[in-house]
Structure formats: structure tokens, C-alpha cells
Amino acid sequence: MGSNGVAIDDTEAQTLAEETDVISTLHESILGLILSFVPIIDAVSTSVLSRRWIEVWTSLSTLKFDDSLLFYGKKMQKEQFVNFAEKVLLHFTNSSIEIFSLCLTSHQYDASQVSEWISFILERRVQKLHIQYSDKLFLSSKSLFRCNSLIELTLQMRCTLSLPVSVRLTNLQKLNISGIKFASDSSTYSRDITLSFPHLKVFEARGCEWSTMQNISLQVPSLERFSIAIWNHHSNESCKYGTIKVYSQRLTDFSYEGDLEQDIVLCDSSSIHNASVVIVIDEDKKDRIEILGFHAHNLLRQIDEVERLKLLFYKVLRHAKDFFINLPIFGSLAYLQLNEVTGEALLQLLHNSPILNTLVLLNGVANLQKDVLASAMVPHCFLSSFKVFQFKGFNANEHDLCLVKFMLANAATLEKMMIYPAFGLRYSDIDIGKVKEQILSLPKCSSFCVVEFSDIASS
Amino acid sequence: MASSSSNLISLKTSDGTVFKVERALAKTMKTVQAIIEEADANIYMIPIHNVFSHHMDMIIDYYKLSVAGKSKEFSVEKLDNDELKDFLLAVHYLNMEDLFEVLTQAVADRLEKKSVGYVRKYFGIENDFTPEEYAAIRKKNDWAFKGDDIEPEEDEEKQEE
């Protein structure tokens, strides 16, 4: 309340005047430039610096609201935060916003109030929109799909968006969504739903539900990276999910994680270099394994020209023989990473990867039968290109040792074998030293092969 | 030939030191790049006002780190607030986008918990409010301030956390 702290005395005034006016204006302009980098709370407080500065903050082009940020040393109460956000938006004068970010870490905000904020922002030609909230929100699909100024869109929140038959965002370059449920506008449309993003470079969708009856056609000619994670399809639902079709010509990175219930079709996968396929299938899907194996085949067939492949299975393997029966030939594959496979599956993969250079096993092999290996033909890559084998999670059991023996005995071009003991191994009563000796004394087909043991447990 | 045959560009700082920098580095300075492009003949030496040799040293450090992919290792911690501001001005003059962003963030971070009085001094902003005006605007925007914040006379670093 005291006003005596405000007035500057004569000597101070003199000093200030000495800093020439030119320099002070230049310095002031710097403040304008850095204002977007300063937390919104501090930006607003510039309103009391001088007359000139009363309104400067209201035309900021960056607004970032984060309810976990400290307000004078303490986290804001929810009501305080809401009030603050409302006031900022009330005073806001800029007709276009470059960046708007809303991170809500607390729950149970008034959904309609937050939705109003977002609508406000969508009407201001926002370019980069980032919303993070783990509770439910309403978002006007219409406003969102009409916001053609969007360059980057990140939505990590639970809400339902209804898709019209055609969506087109011509400036969108990066899309990252999570937790969104997509439904179609009307179930009487029989055509595909088309999402057209001519400049989109990155598409990442994690844990979204694409529950439209129609197929979804993604027109993304500039797309470089496509990543999708879909799971939680319930096998007792009789409706068939629409296929997601991706039309891109420049795709280099493809990543899929899911239960294979929904088809992904890549309409031109020739440029994909790297692929990651993570298959997660619950035990209760046993009866559908054959069909899912067919879906897996369809997926892998589309990426059979990749150079690097990560292929991981969770929860499913015991029943998954079918997955490996009709493997495509991976004619360009140089690097392969697997988390767990049966001996048969591994052999099949090696046979189908004629120019494989590096193999990484994260968890060894389950169920490796000696006689399978004994009678196995030597894979082509063993005689030509296979140089590096990384065995992570090595357990020193019969299967693992059998595999190591097979590799050393047959891989004629192998240069390096790295064995990473599994974490539990050091606490077991297995004499690791003896195992190492045993391995090092095994017959080697490749005379220049080096076998190394890592002392650090693999992750 | 339209451009210099060598790959080095000579830049002369305000304190008279001449730095020979790689063309690629000069390209990150949009101001310098504009001068090069506008010149008809070979440019022998480009004067860069407002930039001192100690600024150039840091600019070259940053450039080397960013070429090696280690731009995150660049630190301005050893600079005090005024030195940082001057450096920011120099980089602003040279119009170097990436480094400018790094420095504005650094300045923003440093000002985060400073008092209004400090901020005024730092940017040379004259307080032209009358006491009544100040009280009025302060009250109006009370929602952005912690309740009983009294305007301090001196710089006061709030030692919070």
C-alpha cells in the first residue's frame, strides 16, 4: 500500500537520463522480444513498469497456461488459476496467436469453461496449439477443423471429435494426438472420410479410438513420419472398424503399436526406411489368433522393403506360430531388433532377411529346440552379410547357449557378438565366469569373430 | 567472380579486432549475409558495430558446439545480467535466429523472480506513474500479483526456492 517505494529520487533520475534515450529504447524493445519467453504471470506484471507498458502484454503472440507453475513460490489454487486465465483472455487484444499452450495437471476443471477458452483461441488464427489434460473436455469439432491457421496441433486429452466427410487443414505440419475418440458425423455416409493435410510431416496418434464405420483416408503427400498406437479393441464388439488408409509418397518412418484389429493400409510404402511394429495381444484373444496372424502378415508385407525393423511382441507369443508362417522376404533389411521369439520364428526371420547385417535380441529365445537348429539350413545372410549379433537379456540357460553355439558355428561373416547378461543372472548361482569360458571355447566358423561380454545388465 | 574465392569472411568488431570466420558461420548472421549479398565487388572486411570481440568469441563457441550437435551445452551462466543483455543486443543486431532464441530464454529465466524495480532498471524504463496512477493500475491488475506486494525501492532478488 505504501507509495514511497515508487517515486525515483533526483540522483536516480539523472543516471537514467544519462543512459541515452536511444539505448533505453533499444533495451526496451528487447523486453518486448523476450516477453513471449517469460512466464505469462511475469509478462502480465510488466503492466506496472511504466505508462507505455500498461497494455504491451495484451498483444503477446504466445500464451502458455500451466497450472503446475509456481505463482510467487506456490502452486495456484484451481479457482485462482481459472480466474487468472479468464482475466488474461479477457484483456487479450491480439487477433492472432502464434502459440497457445494449455497444460492442466489438476482434474475436474469445469469442462465447458475450458472449452470456451479453446474456442476463443481457435478464433484467433492460432498456429501452434498444445493442450494437455487428463480429464474429459468438450472440443468443438467444427471450430477445430475450420482452423486453417494451424501449423502444429498437439491434443493430449479425452474428448470425442466428430469427423465430417472431409477435413482439410492446409498448413498443418505436425499432428500429435492422444486419447481422442473419433466418431463419424453421420452413419448414413457410405463414402470414406477424407482427412487432407497436404503439408503434414509428422503424424502421431497414440491411444485414439477410430470408431467410424467408414474407412478413413489420410491424404498426406508430404508425410515423413507416421506413428499409430491403437489397442483396446474388444473382441465381443461385432462392428468392424474402418480401415485407415495412408496416402503418402515420402514416408520414411513407420511405427505401429496395437492389437491388429484395425487395418492400416499404406498406399505407397516404397520409401520407408525404418519401421517399428509392436504387437500387443491379450490372452483372451486366443481364438482369433489365426485371423490376427493374417493381419500381421498384411502389415509386414507392406513394410518388406525397410532397412531397419523393430518387431516386438507382448503377451502373445506362445500361440503365435501363425504369425511367422507367411513372412514376407525383407530384401533390404540390414538391422533387426526382436524382443522375444521362438527358435523357429527366429530361423524363419533370418532366412527371410538375405542381407541382414545386425541382429539384436532383447530377451533371447523362448522354446528353442536343439533338433530344429541341428537340421536347419544355414540362412543366406550368415554366409554374406551378417556381421553383428547383440544378445541382450542372456540367461545362460539351455536355449540361450544353444543359440549362441549355432551362431558361432554357422555365421561365416560374423565379426562381433555382444552378450549382455540378464539382470537376474548375477544373483543366481550360475557361475558366469565358467559360462564365459565355455562360450569362448566354442567352435567358430568365422575366424575374425570377437565375442564380448558386457558387465552391465541390459535394459 | 561474384564472391570471395576464400571460404573465410573477415569481420571487424567495434573494438577493432578482426575475426576471420567460416562462410557458414557468417551465413547464420543475417545482417552480415545481407551486406555480402548487396555488395557488387568482393567484400574485404565487414565492420560489425555493437559487437565486441568477447561477443565474437562466444558466438564462435556457440557455432562450434551447434555444428557438433551439442548446442545444448552452450552456457551463458558466467555472464552477469548486464553482460548477458549486451550480448543479446549484439546477437540481435547480427540477426542470428537460433542464438537469439537461446539468449532471450536465458534473459527471461534470469528475470523471472526479479522485482518490478529491478526490471525497470535493467531495461532502462523510466517509471512515469504518479503514486496514485501506480496504485490504481496495480489494483486493477491485482489478480496477476500476490496480494500485498509492495513496490521495493532497490533491486531485490527474491530468493525463492
XYZ file of C-alpha atoms in Angstrom:
620
model
C 0.000 0.000 0.000
C 2.910 2.339 0.530
C 3.607 4.658 -2.355
C 7.000 5.845 -1.184
C 8.736 2.985 -2.958
C 7.566 4.199 -6.322
C 8.983 7.673 -6.872
C 12.535 7.873 -8.102
C 14.753 10.458 -6.489
C 16.788 13.090 -8.315
C 20.084 11.263 -8.490
C 18.439 8.220 -9.946
C 16.642 10.356 -12.462
C 19.948 11.830 -13.551
C 21.527 8.436 -14.003
C 18.614 7.263 -16.038
C 18.789 10.292 -18.265
C 22.462 9.653 -18.792
C 21.758 6.325 -20.379
C 20.921 7.849 -23.699
C 17.356 7.676 -24.934
C 18.385 5.656 -27.944
C 19.899 2.926 -25.858
C 16.971 2.799 -23.483
C 14.509 2.403 -26.329
C 16.618 -0.355 -27.779
C 16.762 -2.054 -24.423
C 13.026 -1.676 -24.035
C 12.464 -3.298 -27.373
C 14.429 -6.276 -26.133
C 11.918 -6.620 -23.334
C 9.159 -6.778 -25.922
C 11.026 -9.512 -27.701
C 11.638 -11.606 -24.656
C 8.141 -11.169 -23.300
C 7.000 -14.278 -25.145
C 9.647 -16.295 -23.372
C 8.714 -15.101 -19.932
C 6.028 -16.970 -17.961
C 2.661 -15.368 -18.573
C 2.419 -14.308 -14.952
C 5.569 -12.222 -15.232
C 4.516 -10.887 -18.596
C 1.320 -9.507 -17.111
C 3.245 -7.825 -14.332
C 5.028 -5.629 -16.886
C 1.805 -3.643 -16.889
C 3.120 -1.701 -13.912
C 6.530 -0.824 -15.296
C 5.519 2.453 -16.878
C 2.643 4.050 -18.760
C 3.927 2.747 -22.031
C 3.893 -0.764 -20.723
C 0.364 -0.939 -19.365
C -1.032 -2.668 -22.419
C 2.006 -4.206 -24.073
C 1.435 -7.672 -22.633
C -2.090 -7.842 -24.037
C -0.767 -8.244 -27.550
C 1.556 -11.106 -26.833
C 1.570 -13.719 -29.525
C 2.401 -16.554 -27.173
C 0.155 -17.705 -24.369
C 1.157 -20.585 -22.164
C -1.012 -21.615 -19.254
C 0.291 -24.301 -16.964
C -1.457 -24.918 -13.676
C 1.612 -26.537 -12.151
C 3.760 -23.432 -12.488
C 4.560 -21.652 -9.293
C 2.899 -18.353 -8.594
C 5.158 -16.493 -6.222
C 6.520 -19.726 -4.874
C 3.319 -21.689 -4.527
C 1.191 -23.669 -6.892
C -2.028 -21.829 -7.705
C -5.332 -22.988 -6.337
C -7.663 -24.140 -9.054
C -10.040 -21.197 -8.679
C -7.098 -18.815 -8.684
C -5.740 -20.359 -11.855
C -9.098 -20.275 -13.613
C -9.577 -16.667 -12.597
C -6.126 -15.800 -13.853
C -6.703 -17.459 -17.209
C -10.099 -15.804 -17.600
C -8.628 -12.377 -16.879
C -5.773 -12.833 -19.311
C -8.120 -13.883 -22.081
C -10.463 -11.039 -21.229
C -7.730 -8.454 -21.695
C -6.197 -10.132 -24.685
C -6.180 -7.861 -27.720
C -4.178 -9.714 -30.311
C -6.259 -11.024 -33.174
C -3.858 -13.807 -33.930
C -1.883 -16.086 -31.688
C 1.280 -17.864 -32.647
C 1.493 -20.322 -29.803
C -1.163 -21.350 -27.316
C -0.369 -23.959 -24.756
C -2.655 -25.223 -22.017
C -1.334 -27.767 -19.534
C -3.740 -28.772 -16.832
C -2.349 -31.165 -14.308
C -5.240 -30.975 -11.877
C -8.539 -32.662 -12.564
C -12.139 -31.652 -12.583
C -11.952 -28.334 -14.233
C -15.252 -27.038 -15.489
C -15.207 -28.642 -18.928
C -17.445 -26.055 -20.572
C -15.328 -23.199 -19.259
C -12.113 -24.686 -20.575
C -13.830 -25.370 -23.871
C -14.718 -21.711 -24.112
C -11.071 -20.780 -23.737
C -10.143 -23.142 -26.533
C -12.874 -21.772 -28.790
C -11.586 -18.285 -28.085
C -8.133 -19.331 -29.185
C -9.342 -21.195 -32.273
C -10.989 -17.985 -33.441
C -7.694 -16.185 -33.311
C -5.839 -17.852 -36.125
C -3.696 -19.873 -33.784
C -0.710 -21.546 -35.373
C 0.598 -23.860 -32.703
C -1.950 -25.326 -30.357
C -0.987 -27.567 -27.498
C -3.489 -28.916 -24.988
C -2.737 -31.396 -22.249
C -5.412 -32.512 -19.804
C -6.109 -35.950 -18.469
C -9.762 -35.458 -17.729
C -12.696 -35.000 -20.078
C -13.119 -31.970 -22.285
C -15.523 -30.825 -24.932
C -13.996 -29.504 -28.058
C -15.968 -28.165 -30.929
C -15.019 -30.351 -33.872
C -16.354 -27.714 -36.218
C -14.141 -24.940 -34.836
C -11.147 -27.187 -34.766
C -11.429 -28.425 -38.329
C -12.116 -24.943 -39.597
C -8.978 -23.518 -38.015
C -6.844 -23.489 -41.119
C -4.076 -21.448 -39.496
C -2.919 -24.495 -37.556
C 0.670 -25.497 -38.192
C 1.178 -27.696 -35.146
C -1.526 -29.426 -33.185
C -0.983 -31.401 -30.011
C -4.003 -32.740 -28.187
C -3.480 -34.997 -25.230
C -6.854 -35.213 -23.632
C -10.022 -37.226 -23.531
C -12.668 -35.977 -25.847
C -14.803 -37.060 -28.744
C -14.425 -35.396 -32.093
C -16.934 -35.987 -34.786
C -15.476 -36.186 -38.235
C -17.298 -34.719 -41.197
C -16.852 -36.459 -44.514
C -13.979 -34.173 -45.422
C -11.406 -32.308 -43.360
C -8.690 -30.160 -44.878
C -6.014 -28.243 -42.999
C -3.590 -26.819 -45.491
C -0.955 -25.519 -43.100
C -0.717 -28.385 -40.681
C 2.804 -29.777 -40.432
C 2.772 -31.652 -37.186
C -0.042 -33.602 -35.563
C 0.239 -35.325 -32.224
C -2.930 -36.689 -30.644
C -3.649 -38.935 -27.740
C -6.831 -40.084 -26.064
C -9.163 -38.716 -28.746
C -12.179 -40.667 -29.835
C -13.134 -40.098 -33.446
C -16.692 -40.776 -34.468
C -18.313 -40.002 -37.753
C -20.784 -37.235 -38.258
C -23.480 -39.428 -39.589
C -23.649 -43.101 -40.043
C -25.519 -42.771 -43.317
C -22.412 -41.682 -45.203
C -21.127 -44.586 -47.189
C -18.105 -42.839 -48.550
C -14.679 -42.741 -46.965
C -13.853 -39.968 -44.562
C -11.036 -37.948 -46.059
C -8.502 -36.123 -43.900
C -6.363 -33.992 -46.137
C -3.185 -32.434 -44.730
C -1.030 -31.537 -47.732
C 1.939 -30.290 -45.709
C 1.853 -32.676 -42.802
C 5.273 -34.075 -41.996
C 4.640 -35.862 -38.714
C 1.563 -37.819 -37.684
C 1.478 -39.351 -34.220
C -1.675 -40.848 -32.773
C -1.491 -42.721 -29.525
C -4.379 -44.465 -27.844
C -7.028 -42.837 -30.013
C -10.194 -44.594 -30.957
C -11.040 -44.543 -34.623
C -14.527 -45.829 -34.312
C -16.067 -44.814 -37.562
C -17.946 -47.219 -39.735
C -16.376 -45.681 -42.790
C -12.795 -46.030 -43.839
C -10.520 -43.135 -43.079
C -8.422 -41.854 -45.922
C -5.386 -39.830 -44.861
C -4.150 -37.721 -47.757
C -0.666 -36.774 -46.624
C 1.722 -36.443 -49.576
C 4.470 -34.751 -47.537
C 4.360 -37.118 -44.593
C 7.731 -38.333 -43.358
C 6.829 -39.982 -40.085
C 3.714 -41.959 -39.247
C 3.171 -43.403 -35.823
C -0.005 -45.006 -34.533
C -0.865 -46.922 -31.402
C -4.330 -48.499 -31.297
C -5.419 -51.016 -28.754
C -8.349 -51.774 -26.526
C -10.471 -53.253 -29.213
C -12.882 -55.596 -27.559
C -13.350 -58.897 -29.257
C -17.008 -59.059 -28.348
C -17.846 -55.997 -30.388
C -19.335 -57.081 -33.635
C -18.859 -53.877 -35.556
C -15.958 -53.788 -37.890
C -13.660 -50.836 -37.646
C -12.949 -48.802 -40.714
C -9.610 -49.177 -42.392
C -7.124 -46.377 -42.046
C -5.541 -45.709 -45.413
C -2.421 -43.616 -45.579
C -1.628 -41.913 -48.881
C 1.916 -40.659 -48.731
C 4.889 -40.776 -51.060
C 7.692 -39.681 -48.817
C 7.144 -41.742 -45.729
C 10.437 -42.842 -44.194
C 9.461 -43.771 -40.650
C 6.594 -46.048 -39.780
C 5.584 -47.103 -36.322
C 2.677 -49.311 -35.327
C 1.653 -50.465 -31.906
C -1.557 -52.356 -31.347
C -3.658 -55.441 -31.347
C -4.012 -55.765 -35.112
C -7.799 -55.485 -35.007
C -7.902 -52.431 -37.210
C -6.309 -52.439 -40.638
C -3.717 -49.905 -41.634
C -3.083 -49.688 -45.337
C -0.041 -47.835 -46.635
C -0.725 -46.735 -50.170
C 2.899 -46.404 -51.202
C 5.351 -47.685 -48.708
C 8.339 -47.816 -51.023
C 10.250 -45.043 -49.280
C 10.014 -46.388 -45.735
C 13.464 -46.981 -44.234
C 12.670 -47.552 -40.594
C 9.795 -49.436 -39.135
C 8.744 -50.367 -35.664
C 5.968 -52.884 -35.139
C 4.857 -53.667 -31.607
C 2.111 -56.236 -31.345
C 0.175 -56.453 -28.111
C -2.478 -59.128 -27.944
C -4.234 -60.219 -24.815
C -4.529 -63.826 -23.783
C -8.279 -63.720 -24.257
C -7.854 -63.336 -27.994
C -6.562 -66.875 -28.413
C -9.435 -67.860 -30.639
C -8.713 -65.030 -33.028
C -5.035 -65.743 -33.382
C -5.340 -67.112 -36.882
C -7.115 -64.016 -38.176
C -4.712 -61.750 -36.360
C -1.820 -63.664 -37.867
C -3.281 -62.844 -41.244
C -3.471 -59.159 -40.277
C 0.110 -59.262 -39.093
C 1.162 -60.689 -42.400
C -0.677 -57.912 -44.232
C 1.071 -55.318 -42.162
C 4.557 -56.757 -42.510
C 4.096 -57.287 -46.206
C 3.650 -53.549 -46.621
C 6.970 -52.779 -44.992
C 9.032 -55.519 -46.542
C 11.492 -53.070 -48.115
C 12.639 -51.444 -44.895
C 16.268 -51.289 -43.876
C 15.669 -51.205 -40.143
C 12.949 -53.115 -38.339
C 11.995 -53.391 -34.730
C 9.497 -56.201 -34.204
C 8.216 -56.709 -30.698
C 5.531 -58.990 -29.319
C 3.819 -58.655 -25.996
C 1.584 -61.150 -24.296
C 1.058 -63.198 -27.370
C 3.877 -65.376 -28.295
C 3.001 -68.833 -27.095
C 0.158 -69.015 -29.581
C 1.663 -67.046 -32.364
C 3.108 -69.675 -34.658
C 0.804 -68.403 -37.357
C 2.483 -65.054 -37.352
C 5.629 -66.462 -38.785
C 4.326 -68.902 -41.309
C 3.914 -66.491 -44.172
C 6.602 -63.955 -43.525
C 7.495 -61.757 -46.449
C 11.071 -61.561 -47.674
C 12.766 -58.491 -46.250
C 15.060 -57.858 -49.178
C 16.615 -54.644 -47.861
C 16.688 -55.398 -44.176
C 20.035 -54.666 -42.571
C 19.083 -54.204 -38.911
C 16.565 -56.305 -36.982
C 15.549 -55.984 -33.351
C 13.348 -58.564 -31.628
C 12.185 -58.878 -28.047
C 11.226 -62.470 -27.914
C 10.854 -65.156 -30.498
C 10.756 -68.892 -30.687
C 13.671 -70.653 -32.280
C 11.575 -71.480 -35.319
C 10.459 -67.903 -35.762
C 13.993 -66.607 -35.474
C 15.220 -69.004 -38.093
C 12.392 -68.033 -40.394
C 13.222 -64.370 -39.983
C 16.896 -64.970 -40.643
C 16.071 -66.922 -43.772
C 13.834 -64.132 -44.991
C 16.444 -61.437 -44.454
C 19.110 -62.197 -47.030
C 21.253 -59.120 -46.439
C 20.897 -58.796 -42.684
C 23.869 -57.109 -41.037
C 22.835 -56.718 -37.384
C 20.534 -58.726 -35.139
C 19.542 -57.549 -31.685
C 17.683 -59.866 -29.355
C 16.278 -58.141 -26.297
C 15.214 -61.246 -24.406
C 16.770 -64.238 -26.057
C 14.689 -67.031 -27.453
C 11.889 -68.944 -25.897
C 11.454 -72.545 -26.787
C 14.440 -73.306 -28.896
C 14.609 -76.919 -29.911
C 18.037 -78.318 -30.470
C 16.939 -80.577 -33.236
C 15.286 -77.689 -35.068
C 18.587 -75.904 -35.121
C 20.601 -79.007 -35.877
C 18.667 -79.734 -39.027
C 18.277 -76.117 -40.039
C 19.689 -74.806 -43.260
C 22.166 -72.045 -42.832
C 20.495 -68.728 -43.633
C 21.853 -66.856 -46.621
C 22.849 -63.820 -44.560
C 25.133 -66.000 -42.442
C 27.286 -66.539 -45.482
C 27.326 -62.994 -46.785
C 26.333 -60.004 -44.722
C 25.636 -60.941 -41.107
C 28.233 -59.155 -39.029
C 26.881 -58.153 -35.635
C 24.849 -60.057 -33.058
C 23.728 -58.421 -29.832
C 22.256 -60.795 -27.300
C 20.589 -58.816 -24.510
C 18.977 -60.461 -21.507
C 21.203 -63.500 -21.773
C 20.147 -66.097 -19.223
C 22.760 -68.776 -19.700
C 20.053 -71.422 -19.982
C 19.928 -74.268 -22.446
C 18.104 -72.289 -25.143
C 20.391 -69.305 -24.996
C 23.550 -71.395 -25.091
C 22.186 -73.439 -27.939
C 21.551 -70.311 -29.960
C 24.994 -68.905 -29.275
C 26.544 -72.186 -30.324
C 24.505 -72.230 -33.537
C 25.503 -68.684 -34.391
C 29.187 -69.182 -33.793
C 29.232 -72.438 -35.683
C 27.472 -71.169 -38.775
C 27.774 -67.406 -39.169
C 30.705 -67.206 -41.533
C 30.902 -63.435 -41.766
C 30.174 -62.659 -38.115
C 32.543 -60.040 -36.734
C 31.157 -59.255 -33.340
C 28.941 -60.980 -30.796
C 27.991 -58.963 -27.743
C 26.413 -60.819 -24.856
C 24.621 -58.854 -22.174
C 23.759 -60.925 -19.118
C 20.197 -60.622 -17.867
C 19.755 -58.662 -14.718
C 18.873 -61.652 -12.572
C 21.821 -63.674 -13.726
C 24.340 -62.123 -11.406
C 22.231 -63.109 -8.418
C 21.706 -66.671 -9.492
C 24.066 -69.472 -8.585
C 25.239 -69.822 -12.133
C 28.970 -69.371 -12.406
C 29.155 -66.648 -15.029
C 32.900 -66.994 -15.363
C 32.527 -70.609 -16.340
C 29.796 -69.800 -18.834
C 32.037 -67.198 -20.452
C 34.844 -69.702 -20.716
C 32.517 -72.233 -22.201
C 31.287 -69.803 -24.842
C 34.724 -68.568 -25.739
C 35.877 -72.100 -26.356
C 33.055 -72.943 -28.746
C 33.991 -73.629 -32.372
C 33.786 -70.541 -34.549
C 33.001 -70.550 -38.206
C 34.237 -67.006 -38.641
C 37.879 -66.679 -37.764
C 37.732 -62.967 -37.096
C 34.722 -63.083 -34.831
C 35.115 -61.396 -31.458
C 32.869 -62.400 -28.575
C 32.426 -59.795 -25.867
C 30.552 -59.853 -22.622
C 29.058 -56.730 -21.197
C 29.250 -56.432 -17.451
C 26.363 -54.041 -17.316
C 22.970 -55.680 -17.193
C 20.974 -54.978 -20.301
C 17.804 -52.963 -20.133
C 33.900 -13.754 -59.594
C 30.913 -12.559 -57.679
C 32.069 -13.758 -54.302
C 35.305 -14.103 -52.437
C 37.302 -17.094 -53.521
C 38.261 -17.989 -49.980
C 35.925 -19.618 -47.522
C 36.645 -17.097 -44.814
C 34.919 -13.799 -44.202
C 36.579 -11.033 -42.244
C 34.522 -9.333 -39.578
C 35.772 -6.306 -37.670
C 34.308 -5.772 -34.214
C 33.682 -2.415 -32.505
C 36.913 -2.697 -30.582
C 38.937 -3.124 -33.749
C 39.616 -6.848 -33.711
C 39.367 -8.703 -36.988
C 37.876 -12.178 -36.935
C 38.184 -14.494 -39.900
C 35.154 -16.724 -39.809
C 33.900 -19.547 -41.979
C 31.387 -18.596 -44.592
C 28.898 -20.983 -42.983
C 29.092 -19.100 -39.717
C 28.689 -15.762 -41.465
C 25.586 -17.178 -43.077
C 23.935 -17.575 -39.683
C 24.257 -13.807 -39.268
C 21.502 -12.467 -41.451
C 22.753 -8.892 -41.161
C 26.184 -9.875 -42.439
C 24.702 -12.079 -45.117
C 22.630 -9.151 -46.391
C 25.735 -6.964 -46.622
C 27.608 -9.637 -48.571
C 24.758 -10.141 -50.979
C 24.264 -6.444 -51.619
C 27.892 -5.791 -52.411
C 28.866 -5.796 -56.072
C 32.541 -6.349 -55.624
C 34.405 -8.586 -53.240
C 33.968 -7.502 -49.691
C 37.277 -7.179 -47.994
C 36.165 -6.640 -44.458
C 32.763 -6.210 -42.865
C 32.503 -3.946 -39.833
C 30.052 -5.141 -37.212
C 29.016 -2.330 -34.889
C 27.752 -3.032 -31.412
C 29.603 -6.313 -31.405
C 32.716 -6.648 -29.315
C 35.447 -9.226 -29.549
C 34.303 -11.020 -26.416
C 30.900 -11.381 -28.079
C 32.509 -12.866 -31.169
C 34.389 -15.347 -29.006
C 31.114 -16.603 -27.567
C 29.430 -16.626 -30.958
C 32.197 -18.786 -32.337
C 31.918 -21.098 -29.300
C 28.201 -21.489 -29.905
C 28.737 -22.128 -33.577
C 31.301 -24.842 -32.933
C 29.025 -26.547 -30.425
C 25.998 -26.428 -32.671
C 27.905 -27.842 -35.622
C 28.901 -30.755 -33.376
C 25.265 -31.199 -32.360
C 25.994 -30.033 -28.841
C 24.249 -26.682 -28.815
C 22.598 -27.598 -25.524
C 25.989 -27.446 -23.875
C 26.311 -23.752 -24.597
C 26.067 -21.817 -21.381
C 25.977 -18.136 -20.526
C 25.999 -18.727 -16.795
C 29.295 -16.955 -16.302
C 27.881 -13.712 -17.701
C 26.264 -11.321 -15.290
C 22.891 -9.856 -16.165
C 24.255 -6.772 -17.891
C 26.811 -8.683 -19.886
C 24.050 -11.038 -20.960
C 21.890 -8.127 -22.071
C 24.724 -6.653 -24.125
C 25.398 -9.992 -25.710
C 21.725 -10.328 -26.543
C 21.801 -6.902 -28.194
C 24.838 -7.875 -30.245
C 23.232 -11.085 -31.426
C 20.038 -9.191 -32.148
C 21.977 -6.737 -34.283
C 23.585 -9.567 -36.198
C 20.173 -11.184 -36.595
C 21.162 -14.699 -35.622
C 17.939 -16.574 -35.043
C 18.950 -19.645 -33.066
C 21.421 -17.998 -30.746
C 18.999 -15.123 -30.236
C 16.355 -17.520 -29.004
C 18.816 -19.154 -26.635
C 19.785 -15.793 -25.183
C 16.260 -14.397 -24.872
C 15.330 -17.513 -22.949
C 18.363 -17.017 -20.723
C 17.428 -13.402 -20.014
C 13.805 -14.387 -19.416
C 14.926 -17.048 -16.954
C 17.074 -14.553 -15.082
C 14.319 -12.001 -14.791
C 11.747 -14.478 -13.634
C 11.785 -13.641 -9.989
C 13.052 -10.110 -10.073
C 11.123 -7.211 -8.677
C 9.454 -4.610 -10.829
C 12.087 -2.076 -9.789
C 14.888 -4.317 -10.936
C 13.258 -4.937 -14.280
C 12.842 -1.195 -14.794
C 16.488 -0.532 -14.110
C 17.630 -3.432 -16.216
C 15.832 -2.225 -19.299
C 16.223 1.448 -18.562
C 12.499 2.049 -18.263
C 11.527 5.240 -16.561
C 8.741 4.982 -14.044
C 6.396 7.736 -15.176
C 3.493 6.806 -12.954
C 2.312 9.123 -10.278
C 1.889 7.294 -6.997
C -1.872 7.364 -7.462
C -1.642 6.058 -11.017
C 0.648 3.289 -9.920
C -1.663 2.267 -7.081
C -4.607 2.282 -9.482
C -3.022 0.106 -12.141
C -1.576 -2.170 -9.514
C -5.016 -2.651 -8.010
C -6.647 -3.163 -11.379
C -4.261 -5.970 -12.200
C -4.208 -7.317 -8.710
C -5.141 -10.774 -9.990
C -1.680 -11.024 -11.511
C 0.149 -10.147 -8.327
C 0.354 -11.731 -4.976
C -1.917 -9.712 -2.673
C 0.281 -7.457 -0.591
C 3.221 -6.897 -2.894
C 4.809 -3.587 -2.078
C 6.998 -1.940 -4.664
C 10.553 -2.094 -3.359
C 12.965 0.781 -3.852
C 16.182 -1.109 -4.543
C 16.776 -4.142 -6.678
C 15.665 -7.047 -4.674
C 16.326 -10.560 -5.679
C 13.527 -12.683 -4.362
C 15.285 -15.740 -3.099
C 12.537 -18.174 -3.845
C 13.346 -21.859 -3.985
